[in-house]
Short mmCIF file of C-alpha atoms and ligand atoms in Angstrom, two decimals:
data_model
loop_
_atom_site.label_atom_id
_atom_site.label_comp_id
_atom_site.label_asym_id
_atom_site.label_seq_id
_atom_site.Cartn_x
_atom_site.Cartn_y
_atom_site.Cartn_z
CA MET E 629 -6.78 19.14 -8.43
CA THR E 630 -8.59 16.71 -10.70
CA THR E 631 -12.08 17.49 -11.87
CA MET E 632 -14.51 14.64 -11.33
CA ASN E 633 -15.13 12.96 -14.65
CA ALA E 634 -18.54 11.83 -15.91
CA ALA E 635 -18.04 8.20 -14.94
CA VAL E 636 -17.21 9.14 -11.36
CA LEU E 637 -20.20 11.45 -11.20
CA ASP E 638 -22.45 8.65 -12.45
CA ARG E 639 -21.17 6.34 -9.76
CA PHE E 640 -21.59 9.04 -7.15
CA ASP E 641 -25.22 9.38 -8.24
CA ASP E 642 -25.73 5.63 -8.04
CA GLN E 643 -24.03 5.09 -4.75
CA ALA E 644 -24.80 8.20 -2.77
CA VAL E 645 -27.31 10.60 -4.27
CA ILE E 646 -30.06 8.21 -5.38
CA PRO E 647 -30.07 6.05 -2.25
CA SER E 648 -30.00 9.03 0.10
CA LEU E 649 -32.81 10.76 -1.83
CA GLY E 650 -34.79 7.56 -1.53
CA ASN E 651 -34.14 7.40 2.18
CA GLN E 652 -35.28 11.00 2.65
CA LEU E 653 -38.46 10.48 0.64
CA GLY E 654 -39.19 7.00 1.92
CA LEU E 655 -39.07 5.69 -1.65
CA ASP E 656 -37.32 2.86 -3.39
CA LEU E 657 -35.61 4.61 -6.29
CA GLY E 658 -34.29 1.42 -7.77
CA ALA E 659 -30.63 1.55 -6.78
CA GLU E 660 -28.96 -1.83 -6.40
CA PRO E 661 -29.08 -3.01 -2.78
CA LEU E 662 -25.28 -3.24 -2.59
CA LEU E 663 -24.93 0.37 -3.64
CA ARG E 664 -27.15 1.84 -0.97
CA ALA E 665 -25.60 4.55 1.16
CA LYS E 666 -24.64 3.33 4.61
CA PRO E 667 -24.01 5.46 7.68
CA GLY E 668 -20.54 6.95 7.62
CA VAL E 669 -19.83 5.82 4.03
CA PHE E 670 -18.95 8.49 1.47
CA PHE E 671 -18.02 7.74 -2.11
CA GLU E 672 -16.55 11.22 -2.53
CA ALA E 673 -14.92 12.78 0.53
CA PRO E 674 -11.87 14.75 -0.57
CA ASP E 675 -12.14 16.94 2.53
CA ILE E 676 -13.43 15.72 5.85
CA ASP E 677 -13.92 16.88 9.42
CA LEU E 678 -10.47 16.28 10.91
CA ASN E 679 -11.77 15.76 14.41
CA TYR E 680 -9.64 12.68 15.16
CA ASP E 681 -7.27 11.97 18.02
CA LEU E 682 -4.86 10.09 15.79
CA PHE E 683 -4.10 9.71 12.09
CA VAL E 684 -2.44 6.42 11.17
CA VAL E 685 -0.88 6.64 7.71
CA ALA E 686 -0.18 3.30 6.00
CA PHE E 687 3.21 4.29 4.63
CA SER E 688 4.98 2.14 2.02
CA GLY E 689 7.60 4.70 1.04
CA GLY E 690 6.02 5.28 -2.39
CA LYS E 691 4.67 8.51 -3.83
CA ASP E 692 1.01 7.90 -2.99
CA SER E 693 1.69 7.30 0.68
CA TRP E 694 3.84 10.42 0.65
CA ALA E 695 1.00 12.39 -0.99
CA SER E 696 -1.45 11.13 1.66
CA TYR E 697 0.84 12.26 4.47
CA LEU E 698 1.49 15.63 2.80
CA ARG E 699 -2.24 16.24 2.38
CA LEU E 700 -2.67 15.84 6.13
CA ILE E 701 0.09 18.39 6.68
CA GLU E 702 -1.45 20.84 4.17
CA LEU E 703 -4.80 20.47 5.94
CA GLY E 704 -3.15 21.47 9.21
CA VAL E 705 -2.96 18.14 11.04
CA PRO E 706 -0.15 18.43 13.63
CA ARG E 707 2.68 15.91 13.27
CA SER E 708 2.16 14.91 16.89
CA ARG E 709 -1.20 13.39 15.90
CA ILE E 710 0.23 11.36 13.00
CA GLU E 711 1.77 7.88 13.06
CA MET E 712 3.24 6.16 10.01
CA TRP E 713 2.84 2.39 9.80
CA PHE E 714 5.20 0.50 7.53
CA HIS E 715 4.33 -3.13 6.80
CA ASP E 716 7.60 -4.88 6.05
CA VAL E 717 6.73 -7.40 3.34
CA ASP E 718 9.88 -9.50 3.78
CA GLY E 719 9.59 -9.54 7.57
CA ARG E 720 12.71 -9.09 9.70
CA GLU E 721 13.97 -12.66 9.86
CA GLY E 722 16.40 -12.45 6.93
CA SER E 723 14.37 -12.90 3.72
CA THR E 724 15.14 -10.48 0.89
CA LEU E 725 12.88 -12.03 -1.73
CA MET E 726 10.46 -9.18 -2.44
CA GLU E 727 11.19 -5.73 -1.02
CA TRP E 728 13.80 -3.14 -2.00
CA PRO E 729 16.65 -3.54 0.49
CA PHE E 730 16.73 0.16 1.45
CA MET E 731 13.00 0.61 2.02
CA ALA E 732 12.88 -0.06 5.76
CA ASP E 733 15.77 2.33 6.41
CA TYR E 734 14.38 4.94 4.00
CA ASN E 735 11.14 5.01 5.96
CA ARG E 736 12.97 5.11 9.28
CA LYS E 737 15.07 8.05 8.13
CA LEU E 738 12.26 10.04 6.54
CA ALA E 739 10.15 9.70 9.68
CA ALA E 740 13.07 10.92 11.80
CA GLU E 741 13.63 13.86 9.43
CA LEU E 742 9.95 14.81 9.55
CA GLY E 743 9.66 14.31 13.31
CA VAL E 744 6.85 11.77 12.89
CA GLN E 745 6.55 8.49 14.79
CA LEU E 746 7.03 5.41 12.59
CA TYR E 747 6.04 1.90 13.62
CA ALA E 748 6.95 -1.14 11.54
CA SER E 749 4.95 -4.36 11.61
CA TRP E 750 5.30 -7.65 9.80
CA LEU E 751 4.36 -11.28 9.44
CA VAL E 752 7.18 -13.38 10.88
CA GLY E 753 9.06 -14.86 7.90
CA GLY E 754 7.43 -12.36 5.55
CA PHE E 755 6.30 -13.15 2.01
CA GLU E 756 8.81 -15.98 1.59
CA GLY E 757 7.77 -17.69 4.82
CA GLU E 758 4.11 -17.52 3.84
CA LEU E 759 4.90 -18.72 0.29
CA ASN E 760 6.61 -21.82 1.70
CA LYS E 761 3.92 -22.60 4.28
CA GLU E 762 3.06 -26.29 4.22
CA ASN E 763 0.51 -27.81 6.56
CA ALA E 764 1.39 -25.24 9.20
CA TYR E 765 -0.35 -22.57 11.26
CA SER E 766 0.10 -19.00 10.07
CA ALA E 767 3.14 -17.27 11.57
CA PRO E 768 2.73 -14.64 14.31
CA HIS E 769 2.81 -10.93 13.62
CA LYS E 770 5.34 -8.54 15.13
CA VAL E 771 4.28 -4.97 15.79
CA GLU E 772 6.38 -2.05 16.96
CA THR E 773 4.53 -0.04 19.61
CA PRO E 774 5.40 2.79 22.00
CA ASP E 775 6.25 0.08 24.55
CA GLY E 776 8.46 -2.02 22.27
CA VAL E 777 7.82 -4.84 19.82
CA ILE E 778 4.85 -7.08 20.61
CA THR E 779 4.29 -10.56 19.19
CA LEU E 780 0.76 -11.47 18.20
CA LEU E 781 0.40 -15.24 18.28
CA ARG E 782 -2.28 -17.21 16.46
CA ASP E 783 -5.15 -18.86 18.24
CA THR E 784 -4.41 -22.48 17.29
CA SER E 785 -7.56 -23.66 19.05
CA ARG E 786 -9.59 -21.95 16.32
CA ALA E 787 -7.28 -21.80 13.29
CA LYS E 788 -6.44 -24.75 11.08
CA PRO E 789 -3.05 -25.54 9.57
CA GLY E 790 -2.80 -24.55 5.91
CA THR E 791 -0.60 -24.86 2.85
CA ARG E 792 0.24 -21.93 0.55
CA GLN E 793 3.02 -22.97 -1.86
CA ARG E 794 1.88 -20.76 -4.71
CA PHE E 795 2.43 -17.14 -5.65
CA PRO E 796 -0.35 -14.60 -5.13
CA GLN E 797 -2.45 -14.35 -8.25
CA VAL E 798 -2.68 -11.16 -10.28
CA SER E 799 -6.24 -10.31 -9.33
CA ALA E 800 -8.33 -7.73 -7.52
CA ASP E 801 -9.64 -10.57 -5.35
CA LEU E 802 -7.65 -10.43 -2.11
CA ASN E 803 -8.41 -14.10 -1.38
CA VAL E 804 -6.11 -15.15 -4.21
CA ARG E 805 -3.88 -12.04 -4.19
CA TRP E 806 -2.89 -13.13 -0.73
CA CYS E 807 0.15 -10.87 -0.29
CA SER E 808 -1.85 -7.66 0.21
CA SER E 809 -4.22 -9.24 2.69
CA THR E 810 -1.72 -11.39 4.59
CA LEU E 811 1.24 -9.03 4.69
CA LYS E 812 -0.47 -5.65 4.98
CA ILE E 813 -4.23 -5.53 5.65
CA ASP E 814 -4.28 -8.32 8.22
CA VAL E 815 -1.16 -7.00 9.98
CA ALA E 816 -2.73 -3.55 10.37
CA ARG E 817 -6.00 -5.04 11.55
CA ARG E 818 -4.28 -7.03 14.30
CA ALA E 819 -2.07 -4.07 15.23
CA ILE E 820 -5.19 -1.99 15.88
CA ASN E 821 -7.17 -4.72 17.62
CA ASN E 822 -4.34 -5.63 19.99
CA GLN E 823 -3.31 -2.26 21.37
CA ALA E 824 -5.38 -0.95 24.26
CA ARG E 825 -3.96 2.54 23.64
CA PHE E 826 -6.51 2.94 20.84
CA ASN E 827 -9.56 2.25 22.98
CA GLY E 828 -11.83 5.26 23.43
CA LEU E 829 -10.08 7.19 20.64
CA ARG E 830 -11.18 8.54 17.28
CA ILE E 831 -8.71 7.18 14.74
CA CYS E 832 -8.42 8.02 11.05
CA PHE E 833 -6.67 5.22 9.14
CA VAL E 834 -5.18 6.82 6.02
CA THR E 835 -4.31 4.91 2.86
CA GLY E 836 -3.02 6.11 -0.51
CA GLU E 837 -5.09 4.38 -3.18
CA ARG E 838 -6.06 6.49 -6.20
CA ARG E 839 -9.05 5.97 -8.51
CA GLU E 840 -6.87 6.56 -11.55
CA GLU E 841 -4.82 3.43 -10.78
CA SER E 842 -7.39 0.80 -11.72
CA PRO E 843 -11.07 0.17 -12.48
CA ASN E 844 -11.36 -1.61 -9.14
CA ARG E 845 -9.91 1.31 -7.16
CA ALA E 846 -12.21 3.68 -9.06
CA LYS E 847 -15.06 2.10 -7.12
CA TYR E 848 -13.56 2.60 -3.65
CA ASN E 849 -15.34 4.75 -1.12
CA GLN E 850 -13.28 7.70 0.03
CA LEU E 851 -14.42 7.63 3.66
CA GLU E 852 -15.93 4.68 5.49
CA PRO E 853 -15.78 2.87 8.82
CA HIS E 854 -12.68 0.67 9.08
CA ALA E 855 -13.02 -3.08 9.68
CA CYS E 856 -11.66 -2.47 13.21
CA ASP E 857 -14.24 0.18 14.03
CA ARG E 858 -15.90 -0.50 17.40
CA ARG E 859 -17.47 2.91 17.97
CA LYS E 860 -20.66 1.43 19.36
CA GLY E 861 -18.97 -1.32 21.35
CA ARG E 862 -17.46 -1.64 24.80
CA LEU E 863 -14.07 -0.39 23.55
CA ALA E 864 -15.58 2.83 22.13
CA ARG E 865 -12.88 2.73 19.44
CA HIS E 866 -13.91 4.85 16.47
CA VAL E 867 -11.87 3.96 13.37
CA ASP E 868 -12.53 5.39 9.91
CA THR E 869 -10.65 4.67 6.71
CA TRP E 870 -9.93 7.80 4.70
CA ARG E 871 -8.29 7.86 1.29
CA PRO E 872 -7.24 11.51 1.01
CA VAL E 873 -5.71 11.20 -2.48
CA LEU E 874 -8.28 8.87 -4.01
CA HIS E 875 -9.30 11.66 -6.40
CA PHE E 876 -5.72 12.70 -7.27
CA ASN E 877 -4.24 12.06 -10.68
CA GLU E 878 -0.53 11.52 -11.09
CA SER E 879 0.14 15.23 -11.70
CA ASP E 880 -1.50 16.09 -8.38
CA VAL E 881 0.81 13.62 -6.65
CA TRP E 882 4.03 14.97 -8.16
CA GLU E 883 2.85 18.54 -7.53
CA ILE E 884 2.35 17.96 -3.81
CA MET E 885 5.72 16.22 -3.64
CA GLU E 886 7.34 19.22 -5.34
CA ARG E 887 5.57 21.73 -3.08
CA HIS E 888 7.22 20.05 -0.09
CA GLY E 889 10.54 19.34 -1.77
CA VAL E 890 10.18 15.57 -1.33
CA LEU E 891 12.57 13.95 -3.77
CA ALA E 892 11.24 11.07 -5.82
CA PRO E 893 11.86 7.76 -4.04
CA ILE E 894 14.47 5.51 -5.65
CA PRO E 895 12.23 3.20 -7.72
CA TYR E 896 10.87 6.15 -9.75
CA ARG E 897 14.42 7.35 -10.35
CA LEU E 898 15.17 3.91 -11.81
CA SER E 899 12.23 4.36 -14.26
CA TRP E 900 9.69 2.32 -12.29
CA PRO E 901 6.19 3.86 -12.58
CA ARG E 902 5.32 2.55 -9.09
CA SER E 903 7.17 2.01 -5.86
CA SER E 904 5.94 -1.36 -4.70
CA CYS E 905 7.81 -4.52 -3.79
CA ARG E 906 10.84 -4.82 -6.09
CA SER E 907 9.59 -8.23 -7.22
CA CYS E 908 5.90 -7.23 -7.21
CA ILE E 909 3.53 -9.71 -8.81
CA PHE E 910 2.19 -6.83 -10.93
CA ASN E 911 5.57 -6.11 -12.52
CA SER E 912 5.39 -5.52 -16.26
CA PRO E 913 7.59 -7.45 -18.73
CA SER E 914 9.92 -4.45 -19.00
CA ILE E 915 10.39 -4.37 -15.22
CA TRP E 916 11.18 -8.09 -15.07
CA ALA E 917 13.64 -7.52 -17.93
CA THR E 918 15.20 -4.57 -16.07
CA LEU E 919 15.51 -6.56 -12.86
CA ARG E 920 17.22 -9.37 -14.73
CA ARG E 921 19.71 -6.99 -16.32
CA TYR E 922 20.58 -4.84 -13.29
CA PHE E 923 19.79 -7.10 -10.29
CA PRO E 924 21.28 -10.48 -11.20
CA GLY E 925 19.66 -13.39 -9.41
CA SER E 926 16.49 -11.54 -8.39
CA VAL E 927 14.30 -12.86 -11.22
CA GLU E 928 15.96 -16.27 -11.22
CA THR E 929 15.02 -16.74 -7.54
CA ILE E 930 11.36 -16.01 -8.29
CA ALA E 931 11.45 -18.35 -11.30
CA ALA E 932 12.93 -21.12 -9.13
CA TYR E 933 9.94 -20.83 -6.78
CA GLU E 934 7.57 -20.88 -9.75
CA ARG E 935 9.15 -24.18 -10.82
CA LYS E 936 9.21 -25.58 -7.30
CA PHE E 937 5.50 -25.01 -6.78
CA ASP E 938 4.55 -25.54 -10.42
CA THR E 939 2.58 -22.28 -10.34
CA THR E 940 3.58 -19.13 -12.17
CA ILE E 941 2.71 -15.59 -11.15
CA SER E 942 1.22 -15.10 -14.60
CA ARG E 943 -2.18 -16.63 -15.18
CA ASP E 944 -0.95 -17.54 -18.66
CA ARG E 945 1.51 -20.01 -17.07
CA ILE E 946 4.52 -18.15 -18.44
CA ASN E 947 7.34 -17.91 -15.93
CA VAL E 948 9.02 -14.63 -15.06
CA MET E 949 12.14 -15.43 -17.12
CA GLU E 950 9.99 -15.93 -20.22
CA ILE E 951 8.10 -12.73 -19.41
CA ALA E 952 11.43 -10.88 -19.14
CA ASP E 953 12.42 -12.27 -22.55
CA LYS E 954 9.49 -10.45 -24.12
CA ALA E 955 10.59 -6.92 -23.23
CA THR E 956 13.45 -4.47 -23.48
CA PRO E 957 14.90 -3.42 -20.13
CA PHE E 958 14.89 0.22 -19.07
CA ASN E 959 18.14 2.05 -19.62
CA ILE E 960 18.88 3.28 -16.10
CA LEU E 961 20.83 6.52 -16.28
CA ASP E 962 20.64 7.54 -12.61
CA GLU E 963 23.75 5.85 -11.26
CA GLU E 964 23.38 7.34 -7.78
CA ALA E 965 19.91 5.82 -7.42
CA LEU E 966 21.10 2.51 -8.86
CA ALA E 967 23.93 2.28 -6.32
CA GLN E 968 21.46 3.03 -3.51
CA ALA E 969 19.10 0.32 -4.77
CA PHE E 970 21.50 -2.40 -3.64
CA LYS E 971 22.13 -1.09 -0.13
CA ALA E 972 20.16 -1.71 3.04
CA GLU E 973 21.28 1.62 4.52
CA TYR E 974 19.62 4.64 2.91
CA THR E 975 22.18 7.41 2.49
CA LEU E 976 20.72 9.87 -0.07
CA PRO E 977 18.78 13.08 0.65
CA ILE E 978 15.03 12.76 1.21
CA ILE E 979 13.88 16.38 1.11
CA ASP E 980 15.69 18.91 -1.06
CA ARG E 981 13.68 21.78 -2.57
CA ALA E 982 16.59 23.20 -4.52
CA ASN E 983 17.25 19.98 -6.42
CA TRP E 984 13.70 18.72 -6.93
CA THR E 985 13.09 17.14 -10.32
CA LEU E 986 10.58 14.78 -11.91
CA PRO E 987 12.00 11.25 -12.00
CA ALA E 988 12.39 9.04 -15.07
CA GLY E 989 9.43 6.88 -14.00
CA ALA E 990 6.93 9.76 -13.81
CA PHE E 991 4.04 9.59 -16.29
CA SER E 992 5.35 6.31 -17.65
CA ASN E 993 3.12 4.35 -19.99
CA VAL E 994 4.46 1.08 -18.55
CA LYS E 995 1.53 -0.73 -16.97
CA CYS E 996 2.41 -2.35 -13.65
CA GLY E 997 -0.22 -1.73 -11.05
CA PRO E 998 -3.13 -3.19 -9.21
CA THR E 999 -6.10 -4.44 -11.16
S1 SF4 M 1476 3.56 -4.60 -3.71
FE1 SF4 M 1476 2.93 -6.29 -5.09
S2 SF4 M 1476 3.92 -8.15 -4.30
FE2 SF4 M 1476 4.10 -6.56 -2.72
S3 SF4 M 1476 2.37 -6.95 -1.38
FE3 SF4 M 1476 1.67 -5.43 -2.88
S4 SF4 M 1476 0.75 -6.59 -4.58
FE4 SF4 M 1476 1.95 -8.03 -3.31
#
């Protein structure tokens, strides 16, 4: 397990210790108002009281969502109290612009192998539909539930039509990095708010961010009330967000994967340092170059949209083809993983203790993550 470094300890002092001391003593100890401790908010909470009826794990199919799930298992949470939620970035209407083709089936199969319930949810039309939106209302969401797929329409009496027609910007600000908010956070929020089965329950919403990933994530609280928390309201729905691997470094993640024999998901086997959308806006030059070499057409399609909307993903106004020109592609040696990367059906093993190995993408110095 990682030891807390000095910077984290300083922030912990600022955000938790000083304000709470002040509260106890009735003093103003000078902490910034925004940093004051709030009820139920904990900057450091690697271990928590697990007294929840349900744990909802936001599961992308990458190593950090795996590590989050495995931590729950190591802490003794029964599988019957866990649900995995997979937000399908491309939707299920035919677009293949962003996501790895096998990812939906990989998640379906791993959940079946583990004996855990998986529910998918998505914005109708996915990333590509939202990218093309022109003077239109936002599309509905679709959410798998125990009673089948529900459709969550928009309230057009309150919403206004909008135009997107530009790629999300590489930023920590979710207003301009619209993919995370529109295709994941908002979908989960509506999936919680529109299912009566959650009323009266204590729900722990589990996500896999890690402080090591970015300066912005280093500031995240580890436990806090979720935006959908209504514990004091008529619905009596208690929802916390817990980030059980926020304090993990990359070694911790691979170690927990190895302890459980979870084989590295395909992107890491192809040398990717992260498993995100295949065409993620955070892709490094070497990843764009690798995509262009091994996945013909994938980068060209993104570049065509950049031209169409006269907006590049890069803030430097360099299109993805020019970015790919700047780097050397990875040399992918894992032919089995490469063959799987093109298929929608996932056919490789998921858990195999005897053949566990670190993938080519582990501990990579290629930078391609959130800011
Ligand atoms: S993985 Fe990348 S492109 Fe996909 S939703 Fe997240 S930030 Fe956006």
